[in-house]
Coordinates of C-alpha atoms in Angstrom, one line a residue:
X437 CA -53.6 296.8 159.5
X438 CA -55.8 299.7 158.6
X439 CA -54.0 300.0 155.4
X440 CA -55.0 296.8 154.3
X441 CA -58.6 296.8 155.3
X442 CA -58.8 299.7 153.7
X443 CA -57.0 298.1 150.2
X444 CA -59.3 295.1 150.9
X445 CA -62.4 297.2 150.7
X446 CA -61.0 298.8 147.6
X447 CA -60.7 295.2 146.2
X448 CA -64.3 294.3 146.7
X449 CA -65.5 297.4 144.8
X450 CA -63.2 297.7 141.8
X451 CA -62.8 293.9 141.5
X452 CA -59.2 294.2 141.2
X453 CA -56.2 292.3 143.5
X454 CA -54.7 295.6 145.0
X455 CA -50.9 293.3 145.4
X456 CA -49.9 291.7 142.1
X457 CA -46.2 289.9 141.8
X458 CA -44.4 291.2 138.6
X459 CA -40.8 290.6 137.2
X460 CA -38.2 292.4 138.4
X461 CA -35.4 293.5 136.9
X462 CA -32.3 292.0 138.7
X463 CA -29.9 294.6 139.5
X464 CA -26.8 291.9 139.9
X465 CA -26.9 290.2 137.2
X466 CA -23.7 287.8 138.6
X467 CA -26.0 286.4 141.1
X468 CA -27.4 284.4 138.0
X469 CA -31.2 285.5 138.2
X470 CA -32.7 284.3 134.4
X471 CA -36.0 285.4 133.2
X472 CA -37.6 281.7 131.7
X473 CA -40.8 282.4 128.9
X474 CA -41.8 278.7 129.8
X475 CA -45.4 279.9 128.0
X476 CA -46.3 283.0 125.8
X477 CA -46.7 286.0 128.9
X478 CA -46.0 283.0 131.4
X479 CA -42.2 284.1 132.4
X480 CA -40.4 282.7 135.5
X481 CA -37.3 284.0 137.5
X482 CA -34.9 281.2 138.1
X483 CA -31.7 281.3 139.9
X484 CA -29.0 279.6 138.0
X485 CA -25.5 279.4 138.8
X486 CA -22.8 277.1 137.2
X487 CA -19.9 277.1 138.6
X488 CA -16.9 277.3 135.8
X489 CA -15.0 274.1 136.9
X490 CA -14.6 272.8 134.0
X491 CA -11.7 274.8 132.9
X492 CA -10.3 274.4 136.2
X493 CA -9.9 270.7 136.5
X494 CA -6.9 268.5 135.6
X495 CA -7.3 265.3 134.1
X496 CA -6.8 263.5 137.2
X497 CA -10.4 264.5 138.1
X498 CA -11.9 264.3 135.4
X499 CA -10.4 260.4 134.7
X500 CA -12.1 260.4 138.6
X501 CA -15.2 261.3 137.0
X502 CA -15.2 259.5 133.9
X503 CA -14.3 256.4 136.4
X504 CA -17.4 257.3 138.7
X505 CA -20.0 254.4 137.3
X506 CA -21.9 253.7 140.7
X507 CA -23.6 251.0 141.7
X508 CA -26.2 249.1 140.0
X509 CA -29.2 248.2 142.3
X510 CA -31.9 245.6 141.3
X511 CA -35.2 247.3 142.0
X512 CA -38.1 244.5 141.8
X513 CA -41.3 245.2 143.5
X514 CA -45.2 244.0 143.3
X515 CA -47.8 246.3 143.8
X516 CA -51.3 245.5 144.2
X517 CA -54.6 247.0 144.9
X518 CA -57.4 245.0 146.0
X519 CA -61.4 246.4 145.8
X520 CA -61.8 246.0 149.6
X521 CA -58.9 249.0 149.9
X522 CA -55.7 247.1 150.5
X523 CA -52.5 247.8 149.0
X524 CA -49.7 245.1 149.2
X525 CA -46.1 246.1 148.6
X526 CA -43.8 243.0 148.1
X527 CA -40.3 243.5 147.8
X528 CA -38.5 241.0 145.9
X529 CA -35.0 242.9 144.7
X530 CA -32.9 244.7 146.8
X531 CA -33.8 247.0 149.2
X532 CA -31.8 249.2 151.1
X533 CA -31.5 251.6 154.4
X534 CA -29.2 252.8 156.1
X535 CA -28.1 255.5 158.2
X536 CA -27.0 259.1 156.0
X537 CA -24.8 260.1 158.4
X538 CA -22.8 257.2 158.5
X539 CA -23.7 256.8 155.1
X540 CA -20.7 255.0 153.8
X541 CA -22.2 251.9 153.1
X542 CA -26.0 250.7 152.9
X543 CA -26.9 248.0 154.6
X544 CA -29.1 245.3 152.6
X545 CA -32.4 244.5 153.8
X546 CA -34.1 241.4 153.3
X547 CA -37.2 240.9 150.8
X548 CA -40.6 241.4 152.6
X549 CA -44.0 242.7 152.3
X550 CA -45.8 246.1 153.4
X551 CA -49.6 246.0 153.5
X552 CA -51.2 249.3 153.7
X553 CA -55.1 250.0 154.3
X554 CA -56.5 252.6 152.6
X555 CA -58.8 254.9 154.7
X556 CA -60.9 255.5 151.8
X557 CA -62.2 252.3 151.8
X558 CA -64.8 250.8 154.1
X559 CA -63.9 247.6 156.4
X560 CA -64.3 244.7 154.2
X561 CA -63.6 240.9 155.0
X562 CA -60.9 239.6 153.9
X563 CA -58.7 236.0 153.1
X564 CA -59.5 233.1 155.5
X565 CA -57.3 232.7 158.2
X566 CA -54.7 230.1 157.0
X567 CA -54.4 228.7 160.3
X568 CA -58.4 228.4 162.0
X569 CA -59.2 227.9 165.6
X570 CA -61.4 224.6 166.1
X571 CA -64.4 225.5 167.1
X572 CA -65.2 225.3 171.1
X573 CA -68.2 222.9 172.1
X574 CA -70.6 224.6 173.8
X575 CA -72.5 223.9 177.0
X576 CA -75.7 221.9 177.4
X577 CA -78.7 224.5 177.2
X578 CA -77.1 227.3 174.9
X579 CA -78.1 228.0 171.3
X580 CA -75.3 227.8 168.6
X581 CA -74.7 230.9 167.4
X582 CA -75.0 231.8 163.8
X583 CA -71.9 230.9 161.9
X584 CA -70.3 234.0 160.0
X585 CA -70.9 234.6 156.6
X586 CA -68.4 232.6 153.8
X587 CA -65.1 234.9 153.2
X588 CA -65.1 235.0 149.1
X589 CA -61.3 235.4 148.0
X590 CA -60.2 238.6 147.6
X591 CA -59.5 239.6 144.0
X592 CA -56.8 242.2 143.0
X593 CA -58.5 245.7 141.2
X594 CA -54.6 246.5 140.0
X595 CA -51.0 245.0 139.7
X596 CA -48.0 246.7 139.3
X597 CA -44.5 245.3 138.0
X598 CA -41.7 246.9 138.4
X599 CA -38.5 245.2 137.4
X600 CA -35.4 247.6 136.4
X601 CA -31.6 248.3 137.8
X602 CA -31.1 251.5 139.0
X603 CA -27.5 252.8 139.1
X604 CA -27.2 254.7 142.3
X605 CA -23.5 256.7 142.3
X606 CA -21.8 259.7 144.6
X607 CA -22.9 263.2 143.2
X608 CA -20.0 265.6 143.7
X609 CA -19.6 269.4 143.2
X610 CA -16.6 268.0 141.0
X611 CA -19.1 266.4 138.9
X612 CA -20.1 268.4 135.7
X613 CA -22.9 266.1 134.9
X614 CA -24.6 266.8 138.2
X615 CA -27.6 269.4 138.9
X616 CA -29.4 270.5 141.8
X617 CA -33.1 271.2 141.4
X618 CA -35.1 273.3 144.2
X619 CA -38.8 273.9 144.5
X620 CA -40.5 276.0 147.1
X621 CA -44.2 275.5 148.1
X622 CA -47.0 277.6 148.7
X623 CA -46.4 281.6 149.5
X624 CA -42.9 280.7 149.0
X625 CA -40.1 282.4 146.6
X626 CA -36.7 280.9 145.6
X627 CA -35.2 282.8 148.4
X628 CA -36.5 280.6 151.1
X629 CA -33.3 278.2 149.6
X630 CA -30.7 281.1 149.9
X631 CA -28.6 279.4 152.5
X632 CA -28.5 276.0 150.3
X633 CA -27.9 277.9 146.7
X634 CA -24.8 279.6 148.7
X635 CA -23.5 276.8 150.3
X636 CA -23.7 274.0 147.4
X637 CA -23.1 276.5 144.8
X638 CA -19.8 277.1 147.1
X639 CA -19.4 273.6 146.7
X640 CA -19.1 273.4 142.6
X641 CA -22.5 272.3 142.1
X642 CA -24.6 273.6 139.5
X643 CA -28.1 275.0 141.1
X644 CA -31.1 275.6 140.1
X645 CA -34.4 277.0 141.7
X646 CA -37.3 278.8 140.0
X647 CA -39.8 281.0 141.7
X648 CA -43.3 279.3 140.7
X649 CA -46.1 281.6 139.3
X650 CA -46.9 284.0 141.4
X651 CA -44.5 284.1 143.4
X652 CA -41.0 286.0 143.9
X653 CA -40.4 288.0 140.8
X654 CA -42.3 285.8 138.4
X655 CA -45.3 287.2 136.8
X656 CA -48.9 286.8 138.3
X657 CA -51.4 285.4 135.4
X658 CA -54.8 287.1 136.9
X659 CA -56.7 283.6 135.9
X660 CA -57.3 280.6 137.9
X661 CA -56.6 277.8 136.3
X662 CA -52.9 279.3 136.1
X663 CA -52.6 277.7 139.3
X664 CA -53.6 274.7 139.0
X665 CA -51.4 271.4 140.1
X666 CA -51.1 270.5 136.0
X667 CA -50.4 274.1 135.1
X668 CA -47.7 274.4 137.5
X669 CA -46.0 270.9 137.0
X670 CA -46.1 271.9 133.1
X671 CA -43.8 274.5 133.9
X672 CA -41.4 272.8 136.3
X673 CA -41.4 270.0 133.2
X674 CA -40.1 273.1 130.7
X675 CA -37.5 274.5 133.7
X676 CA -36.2 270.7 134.3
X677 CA -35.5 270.1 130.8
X678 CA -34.2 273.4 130.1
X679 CA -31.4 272.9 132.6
X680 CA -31.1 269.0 133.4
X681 CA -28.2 267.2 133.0
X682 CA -27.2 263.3 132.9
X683 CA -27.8 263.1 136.8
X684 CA -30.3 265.5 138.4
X685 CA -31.3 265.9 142.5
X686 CA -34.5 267.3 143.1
X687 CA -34.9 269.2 146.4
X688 CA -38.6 270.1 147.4
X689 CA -40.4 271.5 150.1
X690 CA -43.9 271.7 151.2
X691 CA -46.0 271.3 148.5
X692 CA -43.2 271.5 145.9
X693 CA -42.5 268.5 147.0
X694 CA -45.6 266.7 144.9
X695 CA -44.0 268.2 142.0
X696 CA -40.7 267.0 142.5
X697 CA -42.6 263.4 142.9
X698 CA -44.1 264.5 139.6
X699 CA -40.6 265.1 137.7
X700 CA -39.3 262.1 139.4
X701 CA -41.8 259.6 138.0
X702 CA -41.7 261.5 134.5
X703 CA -38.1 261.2 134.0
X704 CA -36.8 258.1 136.2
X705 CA -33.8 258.1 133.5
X706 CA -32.7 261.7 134.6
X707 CA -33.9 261.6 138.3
X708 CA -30.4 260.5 140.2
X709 CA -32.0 261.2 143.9
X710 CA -35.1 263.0 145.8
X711 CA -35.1 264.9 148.8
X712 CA -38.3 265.8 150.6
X713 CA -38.7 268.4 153.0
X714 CA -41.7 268.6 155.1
X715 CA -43.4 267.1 152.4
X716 CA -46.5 265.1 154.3
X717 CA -48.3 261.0 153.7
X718 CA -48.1 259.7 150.2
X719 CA -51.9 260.8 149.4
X720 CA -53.5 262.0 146.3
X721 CA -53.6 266.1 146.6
X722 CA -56.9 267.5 147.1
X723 CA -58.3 271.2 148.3
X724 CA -60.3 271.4 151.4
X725 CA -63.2 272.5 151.0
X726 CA -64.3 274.5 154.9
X727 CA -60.2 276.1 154.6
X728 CA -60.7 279.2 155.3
X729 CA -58.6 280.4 151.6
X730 CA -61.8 279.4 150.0
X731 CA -62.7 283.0 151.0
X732 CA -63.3 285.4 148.6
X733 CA -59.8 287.2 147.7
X734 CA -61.0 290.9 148.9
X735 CA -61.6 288.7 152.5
X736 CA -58.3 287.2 152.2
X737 CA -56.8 290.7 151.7
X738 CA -58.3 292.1 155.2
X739 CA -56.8 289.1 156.7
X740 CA -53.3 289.3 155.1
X741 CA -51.8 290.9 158.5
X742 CA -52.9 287.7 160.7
X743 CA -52.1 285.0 158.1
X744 CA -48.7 286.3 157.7
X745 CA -48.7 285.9 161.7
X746 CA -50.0 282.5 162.0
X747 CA -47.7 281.1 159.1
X748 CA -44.9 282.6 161.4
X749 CA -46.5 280.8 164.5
X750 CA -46.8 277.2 162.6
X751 CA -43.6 277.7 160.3
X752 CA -40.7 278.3 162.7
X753 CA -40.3 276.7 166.3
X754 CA -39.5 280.1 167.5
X755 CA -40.6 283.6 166.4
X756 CA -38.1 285.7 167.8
X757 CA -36.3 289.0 165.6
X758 CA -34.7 286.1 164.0
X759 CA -37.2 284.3 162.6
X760 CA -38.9 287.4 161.4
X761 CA -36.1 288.5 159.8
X762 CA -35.7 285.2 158.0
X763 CA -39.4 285.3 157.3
X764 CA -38.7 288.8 155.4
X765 CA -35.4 288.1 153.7
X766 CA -37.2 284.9 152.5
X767 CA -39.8 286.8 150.8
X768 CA -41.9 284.1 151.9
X769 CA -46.1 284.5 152.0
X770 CA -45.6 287.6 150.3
X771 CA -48.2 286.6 147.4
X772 CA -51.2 288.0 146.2
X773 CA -54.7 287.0 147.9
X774 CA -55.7 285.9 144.5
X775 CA -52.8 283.8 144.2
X776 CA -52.8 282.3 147.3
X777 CA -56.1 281.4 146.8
X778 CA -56.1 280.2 143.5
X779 CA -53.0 278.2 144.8
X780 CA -54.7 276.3 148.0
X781 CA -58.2 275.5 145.4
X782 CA -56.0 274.4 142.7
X783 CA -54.2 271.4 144.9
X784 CA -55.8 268.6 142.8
X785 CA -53.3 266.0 142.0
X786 CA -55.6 262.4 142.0
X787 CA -52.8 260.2 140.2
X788 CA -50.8 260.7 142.6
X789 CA -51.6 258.1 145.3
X790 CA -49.9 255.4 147.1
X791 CA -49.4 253.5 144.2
X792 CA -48.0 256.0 142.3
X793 CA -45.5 257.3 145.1
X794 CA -44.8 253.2 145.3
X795 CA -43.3 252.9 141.7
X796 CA -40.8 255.6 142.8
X797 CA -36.9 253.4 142.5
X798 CA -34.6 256.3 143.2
X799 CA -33.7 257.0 146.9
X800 CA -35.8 259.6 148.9
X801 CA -34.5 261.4 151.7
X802 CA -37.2 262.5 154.5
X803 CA -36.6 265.7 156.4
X804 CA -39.0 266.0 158.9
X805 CA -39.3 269.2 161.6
X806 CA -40.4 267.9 164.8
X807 CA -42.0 270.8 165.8
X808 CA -43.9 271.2 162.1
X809 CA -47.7 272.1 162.7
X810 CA -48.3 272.0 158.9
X811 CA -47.5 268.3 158.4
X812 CA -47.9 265.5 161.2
X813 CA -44.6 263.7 161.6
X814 CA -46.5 260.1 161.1
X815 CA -47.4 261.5 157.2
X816 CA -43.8 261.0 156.5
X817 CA -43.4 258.3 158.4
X818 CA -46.3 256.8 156.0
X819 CA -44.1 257.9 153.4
X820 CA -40.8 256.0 154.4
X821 CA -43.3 252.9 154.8
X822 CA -44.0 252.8 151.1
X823 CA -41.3 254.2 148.9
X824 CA -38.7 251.9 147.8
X825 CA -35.1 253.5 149.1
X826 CA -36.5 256.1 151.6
X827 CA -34.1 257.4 154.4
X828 CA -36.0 259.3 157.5
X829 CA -34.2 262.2 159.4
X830 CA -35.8 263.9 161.9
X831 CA -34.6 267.5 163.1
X832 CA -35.8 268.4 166.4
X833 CA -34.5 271.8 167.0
X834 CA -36.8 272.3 163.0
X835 CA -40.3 273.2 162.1
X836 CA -41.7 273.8 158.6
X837 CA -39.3 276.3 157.2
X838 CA -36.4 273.8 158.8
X839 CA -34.5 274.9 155.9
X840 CA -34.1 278.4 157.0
X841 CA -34.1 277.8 160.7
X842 CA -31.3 275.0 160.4
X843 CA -30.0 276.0 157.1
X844 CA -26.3 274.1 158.7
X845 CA -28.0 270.3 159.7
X846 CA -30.0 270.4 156.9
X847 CA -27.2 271.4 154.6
X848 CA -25.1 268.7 156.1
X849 CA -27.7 266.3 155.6
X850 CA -28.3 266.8 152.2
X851 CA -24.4 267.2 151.1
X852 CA -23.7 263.6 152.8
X853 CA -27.2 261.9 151.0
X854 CA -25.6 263.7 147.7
X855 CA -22.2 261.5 148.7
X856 CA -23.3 258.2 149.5
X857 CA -23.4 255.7 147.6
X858 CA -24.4 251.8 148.3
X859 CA -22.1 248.9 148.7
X860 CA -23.1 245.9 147.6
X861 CA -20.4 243.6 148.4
X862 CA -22.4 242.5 151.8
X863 CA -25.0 241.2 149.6
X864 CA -23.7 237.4 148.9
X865 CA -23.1 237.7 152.9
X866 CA -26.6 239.1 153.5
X867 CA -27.7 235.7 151.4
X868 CA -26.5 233.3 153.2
X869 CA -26.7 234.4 156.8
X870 CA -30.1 235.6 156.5
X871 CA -33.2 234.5 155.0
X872 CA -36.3 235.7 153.3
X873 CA -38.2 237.6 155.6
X874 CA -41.9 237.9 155.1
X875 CA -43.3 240.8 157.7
X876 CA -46.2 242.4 157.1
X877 CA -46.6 245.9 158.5
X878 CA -50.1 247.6 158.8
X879 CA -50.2 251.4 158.1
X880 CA -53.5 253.2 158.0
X881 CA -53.8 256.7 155.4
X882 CA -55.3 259.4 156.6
X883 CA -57.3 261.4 154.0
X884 CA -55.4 264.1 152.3
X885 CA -54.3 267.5 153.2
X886 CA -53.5 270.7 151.6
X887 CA -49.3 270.8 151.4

């Protein structure tokens, strides 16, 4: 503790960030650590293993995977954004949820309609009732009250069509066209995913994970606006398509999920499947202004000792050895002040909103730790509420890092979403036996918090 005070007052004199994250040189080179320029003096350390399979298979698997087309999904939805704040969702292709770990089959869902009030907006009036009340006489004596104001009807500011199939298959290890994508958030490092890189890897799948700037062993650019939301996403955009392959499965946590929506949105072609981890409501990324890493990074410094202690307190349901341990193997909030700062201020993402987390057609998988004190539970409830395929799993034993605390459930989870695929042949059944359902669910967005 006196250490750093003493490094923090050293800071505020000289100018200088006393902790700066630099490459390292990997001394395994097997583990399959690679050193990515994605810009000039911008490098990032990315994990990369491939499993060699391909030499190993017989033709029987790979006729299994050349057989392997999936299923072909009718994605068909209206989006529109009225000026008093409202955003209808209606549903009119197929929608489906199911249970992942009975996931076997998906269940079809009938057509139907989500409205969702912005809490951006002020209360507006809105459409006449369809269906008025006659007015009540009133009693000898008593004025009439004034009658309220004409309702205008409502115009919409934006619509959105989205017609297009999406082909929706199993992802197996076996599968040589298959990649697995995983993004930490803030303060984090690649190493936070150890337990998944091992077990999938294990697995045959081919997995990636970078360490963002900043962070791990990547280098530290001494400049703000190298932390920014675009500058960050630009270089998840030069790792994707450096490694991508014909079907890709982004895993994010925190705030890397935002830039897994990101990639997901960019390249809907490559995307196969999304999983979110802790990821929060479906609202436009802004910094918060009163947080208290809006404090100059000298400050930040002084207080490195007690936010490495609070992220321990919020991050894990339990902070025993254990969790300490994990918190130190996972090299995770073991950034720079200035980073960490520059990180938190540079969480300004407007496009994405509702609307853009509604165009989303691939399915999502929600992983939610109940006992998370970063990101409300309802957020990704909110979530599930708009995206198109979205699948909820809550772990109750999990907190933030769920990942690491749970690395077994949430592996399981994640291998069996991987796996499933949805069958279709209920969907003449569904048809006939039940009709078009028009229900109308009201969800209020909170404003937006820092991920």
């Amino acid at each position: 503790m006196l250490t750093s005070i003493t490094d923090g007052i050293l800071c505020c004199l000289t100018g200088k960030t006393t902790s700066l994250v630099l490459p390292l040189e990997s001394s395994e080179p097997s583990d399959g650590f690679e050193f990515v320029e994605v810009k000039p003096g911008r490098v990032l350390r990315v994990r990369h293993i491939k499993p060699d399979c391909d030499g190993n298979r017989d033709a029987s698997v790979r006729d299994t995977i050349d057989a392997d087309t999936g299923t072909s999904v009718h994605c068909k939805r209206k989006i529109t954004v009225y000026r008093n704040g409202q955003l209808v969702i209606e549903n009119l292709g197929d929608v489906l949820h199911s249970e992942i770990l009975q996931c076997q089959d998906g269940d079809l869902e009938p057509c139907s309609t989500v409205e969702v009030e912005l809490a951006d907006y002020k209360e507006m009036p809105s459409s006449p009732d369809p269906n008025p009340v006659p007015p009540v006489p009133l009693p000898a004596g008593e004025q009439k009250p004034a009658p309220p104001p004409r309702r205008r009807r409502r115009k919409p500011k934006r619509t959105v069509l989205i017609d297009s199939t999406q082909v929706i298959s199993s992802c197996k290890g076996t599968h040589s066209d298959v990649a697995l994508f995983f993004v930490h958030g803030v303060g984090g490092s690649l190493d936070i995913w150890s337990s998944q890189l091992e077990f999938f890897s294990r697995l045959g799948y081919e997995v990636i994970a970078p360490d963002l700037a900043g962070h791990g062993a990547s280098t530290a650019p001494q400049i703000a606006a190298a932390y920014t939301f675009y500058a960050l996403a630009e270089d998840l955009r030069a790792i994707f398509k450096r490694y991508a392959r014909k079907r890709n499965i982004l895993i994010g946590h925190s705030y890397g999920v935002s830039f897994c929506t990101f990639l997901a949105h960019e390249y809907p072609d490559l995307v196969h499947k999304v999983v979110m981890i802790n990821g929060g409501g479906p609202t436009a990324l802004e910094p918060s202004l009163c947080s208290i890493f809006q404090l100059p990074s000298c400050v930040l410094h002084c207080l490195s000792p007690c936010l490495a202690w609070s992220f321990l307190k919020a991050g894990f349901a339990r902070q025993g050895a254990k969790e300490k341990q994990l918190l130190k193997q996972g090299n995770a909030f073991n950034v720079s002040p200035f980073v960490l700062r520059a990180m938190m201020s540079g969480q300004y993402w407007p496009e994405g909103d509702e609307v853009y987390h509604a165009e989303l057609t691939v399915p999502i998988l929600l992983v939610h730790g109940m006992c998370d004190k970063f990101v409300p539970m309802e957020e990704d409830q909110r979530m599930a509420e708009i995206l198109l395929f979205a699948f909820l799993k809550v772990i109750e034993e999990g907190s933030h890092m769920v990942m690491m605390e749970c690395p077994d459930t949430v592996n399981t989870l994640l291998h069996e979403f991987f796996l499933w695929e949805p069958d279709m042949s209920r969907k003449g059944e569904a048809d006939h036996t039940v009709s078009v359902c028009d229900t109308v669910n009201t969800l209020k967005i909170k404003k937006p918090v820092d991920k």
